[in-house]
XYZ file of C-alpha atoms in Angstrom:
679
model
C -29.341 -3.037 -9.997
C -26.087 -2.858 -8.757
C -23.877 -0.219 -10.818
C -20.352 -0.773 -11.921
C -19.953 2.280 -14.202
C -16.764 4.580 -14.361
C -14.708 2.170 -12.397
C -11.566 3.918 -14.112
C -8.417 5.519 -12.999
C -10.193 8.784 -13.193
C -12.277 7.875 -10.324
C -10.000 5.765 -8.214
C -6.446 7.794 -8.808
C -3.393 5.875 -9.988
C -2.679 4.640 -5.931
C -6.255 3.248 -5.804
C -5.778 1.766 -8.952
C -3.009 -0.049 -8.026
C -4.560 -1.281 -4.828
C -7.466 -2.474 -6.910
C -5.050 -4.417 -8.940
C -3.399 -5.804 -6.122
C -6.598 -6.907 -4.648
C -7.606 -9.187 -7.593
C -4.406 -10.904 -7.308
C -4.652 -11.905 -3.624
C -5.728 -15.380 -2.743
C -9.350 -15.530 -1.412
C -11.818 -17.797 -0.167
C -15.028 -18.827 -2.054
C -17.103 -18.215 1.098
C -16.550 -16.282 4.486
C -15.852 -18.880 7.435
C -18.116 -16.210 9.490
C -21.137 -16.741 7.078
C -23.989 -18.988 7.675
C -25.413 -18.949 4.250
C -28.208 -21.064 2.959
C -26.746 -23.781 0.454
C -28.243 -23.614 -3.159
C -28.169 -27.373 -3.472
C -30.698 -28.447 -0.606
C -33.599 -30.385 -2.043
C -37.163 -28.393 -1.603
C -39.107 -28.844 1.364
C -41.999 -26.627 2.257
C -41.238 -23.942 4.684
C -43.019 -20.842 5.938
C -42.363 -16.949 5.599
C -43.580 -14.356 8.525
C -46.163 -12.670 6.974
C -48.341 -10.045 8.295
C -52.020 -8.674 7.215
C -51.118 -5.311 8.154
C -47.224 -5.082 7.352
C -45.027 -2.043 8.048
C -42.848 -3.236 5.474
C -43.282 -4.971 2.133
C -40.625 -7.122 0.938
C -40.537 -6.969 -3.000
C -38.432 -9.848 -4.659
C -38.416 -9.730 -8.665
C -37.410 -13.014 -10.101
C -36.604 -14.566 -13.505
C -35.551 -17.900 -13.050
C -32.697 -19.168 -11.035
C -34.628 -20.555 -8.454
C -32.042 -22.351 -6.024
C -30.882 -18.145 -5.276
C -34.690 -17.582 -4.813
C -35.055 -20.527 -2.187
C -31.961 -19.499 -0.311
C -32.936 -15.713 -0.059
C -36.256 -16.927 1.367
C -34.936 -19.466 3.596
C -32.513 -16.565 4.942
C -35.556 -14.294 5.615
C -37.265 -16.951 7.226
C -34.433 -17.761 9.392
C -33.747 -14.077 10.264
C -36.920 -12.499 10.388
C -37.492 -9.242 11.715
C -39.083 -7.342 14.778
C -41.298 -5.149 12.449
C -44.340 -6.676 10.487
C -43.509 -7.363 7.310
C -44.555 -9.580 3.859
C -42.871 -11.037 1.187
C -43.969 -10.422 -2.306
C -41.957 -12.316 -4.898
C -42.787 -11.131 -8.319
C -42.276 -14.066 -11.017
C -41.419 -12.437 -14.488
C -42.256 -15.202 -16.713
C -39.558 -17.591 -15.380
C -38.370 -20.146 -17.652
C -37.996 -22.750 -14.897
C -40.365 -24.264 -12.253
C -40.393 -21.260 -9.974
C -43.809 -20.711 -9.864
C -44.513 -24.194 -9.099
C -42.185 -24.462 -6.369
C -42.906 -21.127 -4.740
C -46.570 -21.688 -4.577
C -45.459 -24.310 -1.893
C -43.975 -21.651 0.280
C -46.526 -20.878 3.105
C -46.854 -17.169 3.790
C -45.510 -15.926 0.434
C -47.532 -13.568 -1.637
C -46.655 -14.816 -5.332
C -47.409 -12.628 -8.371
C -46.794 -13.601 -12.205
C -46.445 -11.217 -14.776
C -48.260 -12.435 -17.956
C -45.241 -11.352 -20.239
C -41.750 -10.417 -18.985
C -41.462 -6.965 -17.807
C -37.690 -6.750 -16.832
C -36.705 -5.857 -13.463
C -38.146 -2.438 -13.439
C -41.459 -3.627 -14.691
C -41.598 -6.212 -11.808
C -40.696 -4.025 -9.032
C -43.086 -1.554 -9.899
C -45.712 -4.283 -10.248
C -44.682 -5.569 -6.586
C -44.879 -2.320 -5.208
C -48.459 -1.735 -7.012
C -49.582 -4.883 -4.962
C -47.858 -3.996 -1.799
C -49.439 -2.971 1.323
C -46.769 -1.858 3.791
C -45.857 1.853 4.706
C -42.174 0.893 3.246
C -41.031 -0.957 0.436
C -37.997 -3.130 0.627
C -36.594 -4.231 -2.825
C -34.434 -7.247 -2.516
C -32.474 -9.225 -5.225
C -33.259 -12.745 -5.371
C -29.611 -13.395 -5.288
C -29.147 -12.124 -2.097
C -29.179 -13.533 1.401
C -30.081 -11.410 4.649
C -28.248 -11.451 8.011
C -29.729 -10.466 11.571
C -31.135 -6.950 11.763
C -31.535 -6.774 7.901
C -34.829 -5.071 7.835
C -35.178 -3.628 11.168
C -32.068 -1.421 10.804
C -33.287 0.090 7.547
C -36.322 1.004 9.139
C -34.362 2.743 11.876
C -33.435 5.111 9.339
C -36.779 6.529 8.792
C -37.459 7.160 12.698
C -33.821 8.399 13.246
C -32.698 10.314 10.416
C -34.637 13.628 9.359
C -36.166 13.639 6.086
C -35.041 9.890 4.929
C -36.841 8.988 1.778
C -34.042 5.485 1.070
C -32.063 3.770 2.881
C -29.770 1.071 1.565
C -27.936 -1.964 3.175
C -24.185 -2.339 3.162
C -23.554 -5.373 0.603
C -20.656 -7.924 0.852
C -19.579 -11.175 -1.472
C -20.048 -14.691 0.004
C -16.307 -14.372 0.567
C -17.155 -11.729 2.753
C -15.548 -8.916 0.809
C -17.452 -5.777 0.966
C -19.459 -5.339 -2.537
C -20.807 -1.680 -1.783
C -21.308 0.934 1.065
C -23.345 3.227 -0.978
C -22.784 4.775 -4.156
C -20.996 8.093 -5.476
C -21.946 9.742 -8.601
C -19.873 12.111 -10.563
C -20.728 14.897 -12.848
C -20.430 13.049 -16.064
C -22.746 10.524 -14.925
C -20.392 7.661 -14.125
C -20.681 6.209 -10.571
C -18.716 4.278 -8.418
C -19.199 1.414 -5.542
C -17.386 2.754 -2.598
C -15.552 0.103 -0.658
C -15.772 -2.337 -3.597
C -13.600 -5.131 -2.616
C -12.506 -3.757 0.659
C -12.779 -5.196 4.374
C -16.279 -4.983 5.383
C -15.594 -4.334 8.934
C -13.283 -1.498 8.243
C -14.716 1.564 10.221
C -14.619 3.702 6.888
C -17.787 1.516 5.916
C -19.292 1.229 9.641
C -21.141 5.048 9.787
C -24.256 5.678 8.611
C -24.144 8.788 6.090
C -25.975 10.239 3.055
C -24.925 8.562 -0.247
C -25.464 9.677 -4.001
C -27.323 6.310 -4.187
C -27.933 3.046 -2.924
C -27.905 -0.230 -4.829
C -31.498 -1.849 -5.729
C -30.339 -5.008 -4.576
C -31.414 -4.058 -0.932
C -32.942 -0.830 -0.967
C -35.835 0.551 1.395
C -38.085 3.651 0.295
C -41.148 5.033 1.621
C -43.999 3.465 0.018
C -46.269 7.313 -0.735
C -42.804 8.491 -1.787
C -42.113 5.904 -4.095
C -45.555 6.349 -5.893
C -44.927 10.099 -5.528
C -41.966 10.066 -7.648
C -43.532 7.725 -10.001
C -41.762 4.667 -8.787
C -38.701 2.954 -10.907
C -38.555 5.217 -14.413
C -39.618 2.591 -17.251
C -37.208 4.400 -19.388
C -34.347 2.238 -18.070
C -36.013 -0.563 -18.664
C -35.249 -3.595 -18.495
C -32.806 -2.474 -16.085
C -29.713 -0.308 -15.023
C -28.922 3.003 -13.569
C -33.136 2.715 -12.217
C -31.867 2.863 -8.808
C -29.414 5.835 -9.317
C -32.405 7.795 -10.946
C -34.636 6.860 -7.901
C -32.055 8.384 -5.670
C -31.761 11.518 -7.679
C -35.791 11.687 -7.703
C -36.050 11.526 -4.255
C -33.570 14.130 -3.456
C -35.416 16.336 -6.112
C -38.398 15.604 -3.543
C -36.442 16.882 -0.448
C -35.937 13.761 0.856
C -32.608 12.041 1.653
C -30.864 8.810 0.771
C -28.992 7.248 3.491
C -26.312 4.239 3.703
C -26.975 2.242 6.619
C -24.292 -0.106 7.432
C -26.021 -2.128 10.523
C -28.181 -3.571 7.806
C -25.790 -6.165 6.188
C -27.037 -8.190 3.266
C -24.806 -10.944 1.309
C -25.257 -10.450 -2.741
C -24.116 -12.936 -4.983
C -23.569 -10.312 -7.812
C -23.883 -11.013 -11.372
C -26.180 -13.766 -10.642
C -29.455 -12.199 -11.733
C -27.907 -10.083 -14.587
C -24.827 -11.973 -15.673
C -21.412 -10.162 -16.163
C -20.671 -9.740 -19.647
C -21.422 -6.047 -20.588
C -22.411 -6.580 -23.961
C -25.060 -9.375 -23.463
C -28.201 -9.827 -21.533
C -29.389 -6.982 -19.423
C -25.700 -5.625 -18.882
C -25.679 -4.243 -22.457
C -28.030 -1.959 -21.182
C -25.519 -0.080 -18.679
C -24.127 2.233 -21.604
C -27.236 3.240 -23.031
C -29.065 3.886 -19.677
C -26.249 6.105 -18.386
C -26.866 8.170 -21.298
C -30.550 8.390 -20.477
C -29.511 9.215 -17.106
C -27.266 11.928 -17.809
C -29.741 13.607 -20.435
C -32.601 13.508 -17.493
C -30.279 14.825 -14.514
C -27.637 17.123 -16.765
C -28.549 20.187 -14.514
C -28.361 18.580 -11.302
C -24.895 16.404 -12.252
C -23.341 20.024 -12.560
C -23.400 19.865 -8.632
C -21.725 16.427 -8.303
C -17.683 16.201 -7.885
C -15.826 16.147 -10.992
C -14.796 12.450 -12.349
C -11.231 13.039 -11.019
C -12.057 13.924 -7.519
C -10.373 11.388 -5.332
C -13.076 9.001 -3.777
C -13.055 9.686 -0.229
C -13.316 13.635 -1.111
C -16.071 12.773 -3.515
C -17.992 10.600 -0.826
C -18.281 13.710 1.516
C -19.117 16.531 -1.154
C -22.539 17.306 0.227
C -21.118 18.022 3.805
C -20.565 21.798 4.611
C -17.343 21.262 7.012
C -15.518 18.081 8.355
C -14.360 18.381 12.057
C -12.123 16.032 13.752
C -12.850 15.322 17.644
C -9.690 13.568 20.034
C -10.898 12.574 23.440
C -8.862 10.383 25.988
C -11.122 7.412 25.222
C -13.772 6.242 22.646
C -16.926 7.631 24.232
C -19.389 4.879 25.695
C -22.705 6.386 27.229
C -22.963 3.795 29.777
C -19.714 4.551 31.172
C -19.889 8.355 32.210
C -22.040 11.431 31.255
C -19.036 13.165 29.547
C -19.656 10.142 27.043
C -23.008 10.753 26.729
C -22.603 14.714 26.048
C -19.952 14.135 23.603
C -22.003 11.567 21.382
C -24.972 13.971 21.637
C -22.559 16.760 20.582
C -21.477 14.510 17.478
C -25.106 13.689 16.539
C -26.122 17.602 16.474
C -22.770 18.120 14.616
C -24.029 15.423 11.925
C -27.663 17.211 11.792
C -25.979 20.429 10.974
C -24.258 18.740 8.261
C -20.924 18.498 9.376
C -18.532 15.519 8.522
C -17.542 13.957 11.940
C -14.057 11.980 12.307
C -13.243 10.825 15.913
C -9.866 9.456 17.120
C -9.389 8.218 21.078
C -5.973 9.420 22.110
C -5.238 5.682 22.473
C -6.404 5.010 19.132
C -8.752 1.937 20.446
C -12.315 1.511 19.987
C -14.111 -1.559 20.465
C -16.888 -2.872 17.732
C -19.796 -2.143 19.778
C -18.153 1.321 20.271
C -17.635 1.924 16.877
C -21.070 0.405 15.787
C -22.522 3.108 18.608
C -20.723 6.234 16.998
C -21.641 4.798 13.333
C -25.274 5.132 14.203
C -24.939 8.841 14.657
C -22.661 9.224 11.531
C -19.001 9.445 13.027
C -16.162 7.788 11.386
C -14.230 6.197 14.071
C -10.293 6.121 13.354
C -8.776 3.400 15.273
C -6.286 0.527 15.242
C -5.950 -1.338 13.158
C -7.328 0.631 9.941
C -6.052 4.425 10.942
C -2.746 5.413 11.257
C -1.608 7.980 14.191
C -2.968 10.874 14.727
C 0.479 12.861 13.079
C -0.031 10.565 10.011
C -3.518 10.839 9.274
C -3.141 14.949 9.765
C -0.459 14.808 7.151
C -2.883 13.079 4.946
C -6.219 14.663 5.859
C -5.336 17.846 8.066
C -5.931 20.217 5.008
C -9.620 19.113 4.867
C -10.452 20.049 8.459
C -12.593 23.222 9.173
C -12.514 22.403 12.896
C -10.342 20.354 15.495
C -12.073 19.603 18.996
C -9.415 18.565 21.672
C -11.137 17.344 24.660
C -9.665 17.833 28.282
C -6.257 19.234 29.012
C -4.209 16.331 28.840
C -5.257 15.517 25.243
C -5.286 19.053 24.081
C -1.736 19.986 25.425
C 0.328 17.308 23.655
C -1.713 17.410 20.560
C -2.422 21.419 19.984
C 0.990 22.307 18.183
C 0.455 19.171 15.958
C -2.888 20.337 14.951
C -1.574 23.915 14.344
C 0.883 22.905 11.933
C -0.664 20.168 10.178
C -4.303 21.451 9.987
C -3.595 25.322 9.612
C -7.211 26.447 8.638
C -9.026 24.595 11.167
C -10.715 26.305 14.032
C -9.347 24.658 17.060
C -11.975 24.014 20.150
C -10.845 22.962 23.695
C -13.211 20.970 25.592
C -12.541 21.278 29.037
C -15.154 18.599 29.862
C -14.816 19.935 33.348
C -12.126 22.218 34.641
C -9.642 19.815 35.831
C -8.011 22.046 38.175
C -11.192 23.270 39.714
C -11.998 19.694 40.755
C -8.268 19.178 42.145
C -8.724 22.541 44.119
C -11.761 21.168 45.712
C -10.736 17.508 46.527
C -7.361 19.215 48.124
C -9.704 21.429 50.248
C -12.136 18.248 51.115
C -9.027 16.088 52.118
C -6.992 19.387 53.609
C -3.992 18.167 51.238
C -1.109 20.745 50.444
C 0.215 18.524 48.063
C -2.956 17.869 46.168
C -3.043 21.925 46.114
C 0.119 22.167 44.589
C -0.928 19.742 41.789
C -4.235 21.765 41.168
C -2.171 24.951 40.937
C -0.063 23.368 38.157
C -3.170 22.114 36.526
C -4.653 25.443 36.892
C -1.785 27.206 34.589
C -1.628 24.565 32.288
C -5.434 24.699 31.714
C -5.605 28.337 31.553
C -2.551 28.434 28.972
C -4.541 26.063 26.625
C -7.494 28.537 27.028
C -5.626 31.260 25.950
C -3.663 29.138 23.073
C -7.003 27.803 21.324
C -9.475 29.694 19.150
C -12.240 29.139 21.449
C -12.905 26.944 24.680
C -16.008 25.153 25.775
C -17.209 24.688 29.497
C -20.323 22.767 30.919
C -21.090 25.239 33.975
C -22.167 28.893 33.978
C -20.065 28.929 37.201
C -16.988 28.024 35.335
C -17.977 30.136 32.483
C -18.193 33.150 34.511
C -14.882 32.005 36.358
C -12.971 31.633 33.267
C -14.221 35.247 31.935
C -12.700 36.620 34.787
C -9.540 34.988 34.906
C -8.799 35.108 31.265
C -10.956 37.636 29.603
C -8.939 38.145 26.433
C -9.919 34.221 25.440
C -12.825 33.074 23.845
C -15.269 30.799 26.224
C -18.463 29.405 25.218
C -21.149 27.242 27.502
C -21.942 23.847 26.134
C -23.323 21.940 28.804
C -24.803 18.336 29.014
C -27.075 17.486 26.351
C -30.047 15.238 27.154
C -33.165 13.932 25.315
C -36.366 14.914 27.337
C -37.271 11.355 27.946
C -40.307 12.196 30.367
C -42.111 10.620 33.233
C -43.529 7.271 32.505
C -44.663 6.283 36.142
C -46.135 7.944 39.160
C -45.073 8.368 42.717
C -47.309 5.536 43.841
C -45.774 2.984 41.304
C -42.338 3.711 42.515
C -40.098 2.424 45.175
C -36.452 2.995 46.447
C -33.307 5.275 45.867
C -31.025 5.299 43.186
C -27.243 6.630 43.010
C -25.645 6.557 39.355
C -21.734 6.791 39.130
C -18.466 4.585 38.573
C -15.537 4.570 40.502
C -13.365 5.921 37.927
C -14.496 8.992 38.725
C -13.138 9.794 42.496
C -16.143 12.130 43.457
C -18.416 9.010 42.944
C -16.391 6.864 45.387
C -16.448 9.522 47.945
C -20.090 9.976 47.388
C -20.924 6.534 47.620
C -18.683 5.844 50.945
C -20.401 8.784 52.799
C -24.036 7.665 51.286
C -23.760 4.030 52.845
C -21.895 5.008 56.151
C -23.821 8.204 57.262
C -26.725 8.957 55.130
C -28.600 5.611 54.215
C -28.242 4.517 58.010
C -30.179 7.518 59.032
C -32.995 6.798 56.359
C -33.003 3.111 57.020
C -33.523 3.771 60.975
C -36.455 5.724 59.616
C -37.925 3.827 56.973
C -36.278 0.370 56.842
C -38.196 -0.798 53.551
C -36.688 2.036 51.583
C -33.962 0.218 49.559
C -30.832 1.621 48.027
C -29.630 0.871 44.584
C -26.022 1.650 43.359
C -25.609 1.777 39.737
C -22.336 2.334 38.406
C -18.627 0.740 37.882
C -18.021 -0.357 41.314
C -14.697 -3.013 41.832
C -15.643 -6.389 42.588
C -13.333 -6.581 45.538
C -14.623 -3.160 47.138
C -18.267 -4.023 46.960
C -18.266 -5.815 50.283
C -17.650 -2.381 51.896
C -21.118 -1.003 50.843
C -23.119 -4.286 51.013
C -25.541 -4.147 53.781
C -29.257 -4.784 54.481
C -31.157 -2.669 52.028
C -28.204 -2.059 49.519
C -28.386 -3.213 46.058
C -25.038 -2.995 44.017
C -25.933 -3.516 40.239
C -22.734 -2.313 38.767
C -22.667 -0.758 35.406
C -25.598 -1.386 33.105
C -26.319 -0.627 29.552
C -30.003 0.589 30.156
C -30.892 2.910 33.235
C -34.454 3.081 32.322
C -35.711 0.558 34.801
C -34.012 2.911 37.460
C -35.405 6.161 36.065
C -38.796 4.815 35.792
C -39.081 2.355 39.060
C -37.190 4.578 41.583
C -38.824 7.300 43.612
C -35.722 9.573 44.250
C -32.182 9.905 42.685
C -29.411 10.829 44.989
C -26.461 12.787 44.387
C -24.381 13.171 47.206
C -21.147 14.570 46.000
C -18.867 16.493 48.450
C -16.692 17.906 45.633
C -16.140 18.035 41.940
C -16.756 20.405 39.201
C -18.726 20.721 35.986
C -22.393 19.917 36.042
C -23.521 16.574 36.912
C -24.734 14.133 34.358
C -26.616 12.104 36.934
C -28.729 14.689 38.030
C -29.557 15.671 34.400
C -30.214 12.136 33.567
C -32.740 11.788 36.525
C -34.519 15.318 35.668
C -34.859 14.170 32.302
C -36.737 10.954 33.731
C -39.244 13.115 35.578
C -37.289 11.426 38.568
C -36.986 13.945 41.582
C -33.451 14.556 42.847
C -31.712 15.155 46.288
C -28.246 16.586 46.170
C -25.688 18.699 47.762
C -25.072 22.197 46.585
C -21.889 20.777 45.003
C -23.823 18.459 42.842
C -26.391 21.093 41.925
C -23.945 23.570 40.790
C -24.581 25.100 37.181
C -27.814 23.224 37.310
C -29.983 26.450 37.404
C -32.014 24.572 40.242
C -33.805 26.200 43.115
C -33.988 24.375 46.292
C -37.751 23.153 47.105
C -38.855 24.075 43.404
C -36.524 21.897 41.184
C -34.207 19.889 43.604
C -33.891 19.251 47.437
C -30.525 20.161 48.896
C -28.525 18.918 51.759
C -25.032 19.142 52.657
C -24.715 17.253 55.915
C -25.700 13.758 56.391
C -28.669 14.650 58.701
C -30.201 17.201 55.941
C -29.690 14.993 53.454
C -31.244 11.996 55.011
C -34.182 14.463 55.954
C -34.694 15.825 52.467
C -34.817 12.144 51.311
C -37.434 11.182 53.848
C -39.474 14.339 53.232
C -39.620 13.975 49.420
C -40.348 9.917 50.050
C -43.735 10.468 51.337
C -44.553 13.624 49.999
C -46.556 13.026 46.661
C -47.392 16.981 45.882
C -43.814 17.912 46.468
C -42.794 14.931 44.346
C -44.881 15.934 41.414
C -43.582 19.732 41.672
C -39.963 18.573 41.381
C -40.442 16.149 38.760
C -42.208 18.729 36.363
C -39.853 21.394 37.241
C -37.076 19.309 36.490
C -38.035 18.190 32.985
C -38.568 21.845 32.157
C -35.129 22.608 33.631
C -33.606 19.800 31.187
C -35.620 21.322 28.371
C -34.444 24.702 28.935
C -30.907 24.442 29.685
C -29.488 21.021 28.726
C -31.756 19.827 25.742
C -30.485 19.252 22.081
C -32.236 22.648 21.022
C -29.890 24.516 23.620
C -26.556 22.924 22.448
C -27.561 23.520 18.649
C -27.719 27.090 19.570
C -24.321 27.084 20.856
C -22.744 25.298 18.131
C -24.362 27.357 15.301
C -23.280 30.514 17.460
C -19.587 29.158 17.807
C -18.603 27.205 14.651
C -17.260 28.557 11.367
């Protein structure tokens, strides 16, 4: 049951209390225009619920009367369904109305009836005893679900280590946030984080550990539920049982996760009333005392009652890091984004609280959602202030700041040093900008570019000297900087990739693929060289070999590269079809710096690569064993044609590429660097 204990000045502070008072006097709608809620006054007509004989999830809905709300809840489930197989169990707790007669006409519903009134806890435990699913989802009857309500909770059990409980983001019918996970203080009082706030504020849109989540929409591993004894009957009939269950789950070495992607609308007070001195509500105070008595030793580790809410929220995290990059990362846009997202995921796994701000303070709802999925709080307009204002407020909480790219780090380094004085400052070069410019100058024979490269070199080296540690992605760059600035601390933190593995074999594949957007000049040069000099040689020998170009290529430029056999796909959200369907990945880069994500990505899927020596730099790759190399159009085309017909060579390169990523570019390799480097 949703907790409302301890909602006092002690928890919120004076400023929070004044804001809370202001919220109450704002005009509000009775419903949110964006909702498509099931009406309560719809005359009953029989309908069907999805029902599996072998469900992954058992949805348990305890009821005591309030039939219109129960029907609306069930209709919302019927409307939105779920990808995972599930069953719905309604436990009727001796309802005084016609609930049993009416619900018996809902096809697919498992209807249980208590012989006597057992209360919320007894009904939930009875439903759990009859459940067939590996996971239990307790759902109040005064809720309505939205798309993804069940599947996103289930994600937590596959994506979060040791997840024992996952809870939804709860909203009122008028659209305001009701709860984004709960905070428990050392005296046993509790606070619903985000109550009455904007439900789309990024503060409430990232996955994180919570002290507890409301029993109004709570999923738990069924075996774990039984292991800890279910909802403790000492809290009968209700209140504090969800908080107690969360503490019991943590005592069993599992985590409680708040999952914002599961959004459930909750008509609070319908199932239990709102009067704290009457009905079920009167048990709040007595059950809080029971809770304190049971968990007294554990509560000593909870935040003190006057701890500010935002500080109390993260009391379990070891450290706090702010990351600032030029743009909000998007893994579909570039390999640098994928690397940064994976680094942030690793930091979360290591117990860090991660905040991110783009230099332009922009982030799309989809970008916020994707970073929220790995537990990152995105600081962006219109919800967050400028970096300077945010650092004035939060700088003292930071243990580390990572500034990405020299043109972001340079203007902000002094600000960070001044306002986050105890934070370790990391400069993530992403790749050495000056080295890429030097090579572009050499490729173009441009003295102007060479002069610009020297200016960039001086700036980047100065930043490396001024920061506590600097990160590079390539061992070549690591050796270069250790020679140039031996007094500076430089660490290798390369690209980070999941090892996807090979899903299809040689004979099932056809065609060539190049991945790279024109936002990165070396990619544009590579496509020009590939389509004008390399691919014509390949097609002259093997006209049935298709070339697939994947990445941001402006529409007005595409006719330059179009031709027989060339397929321009543009930017795509999922590379898997090309990684699994093409026979060879190409990396014909003639200049650049760093380690090439396109090469890592292909190898992580077991897709062999033909590349230039420049593209293979820093890859620990051996020509003929891990990769095939060609530095002029003729040798590059010859390597492609050789590999395209040689299944034995193809399999050798595929296996070696997978091993290469595992050894040098995996999550485990990056984890070791982070553990070694961070305080």
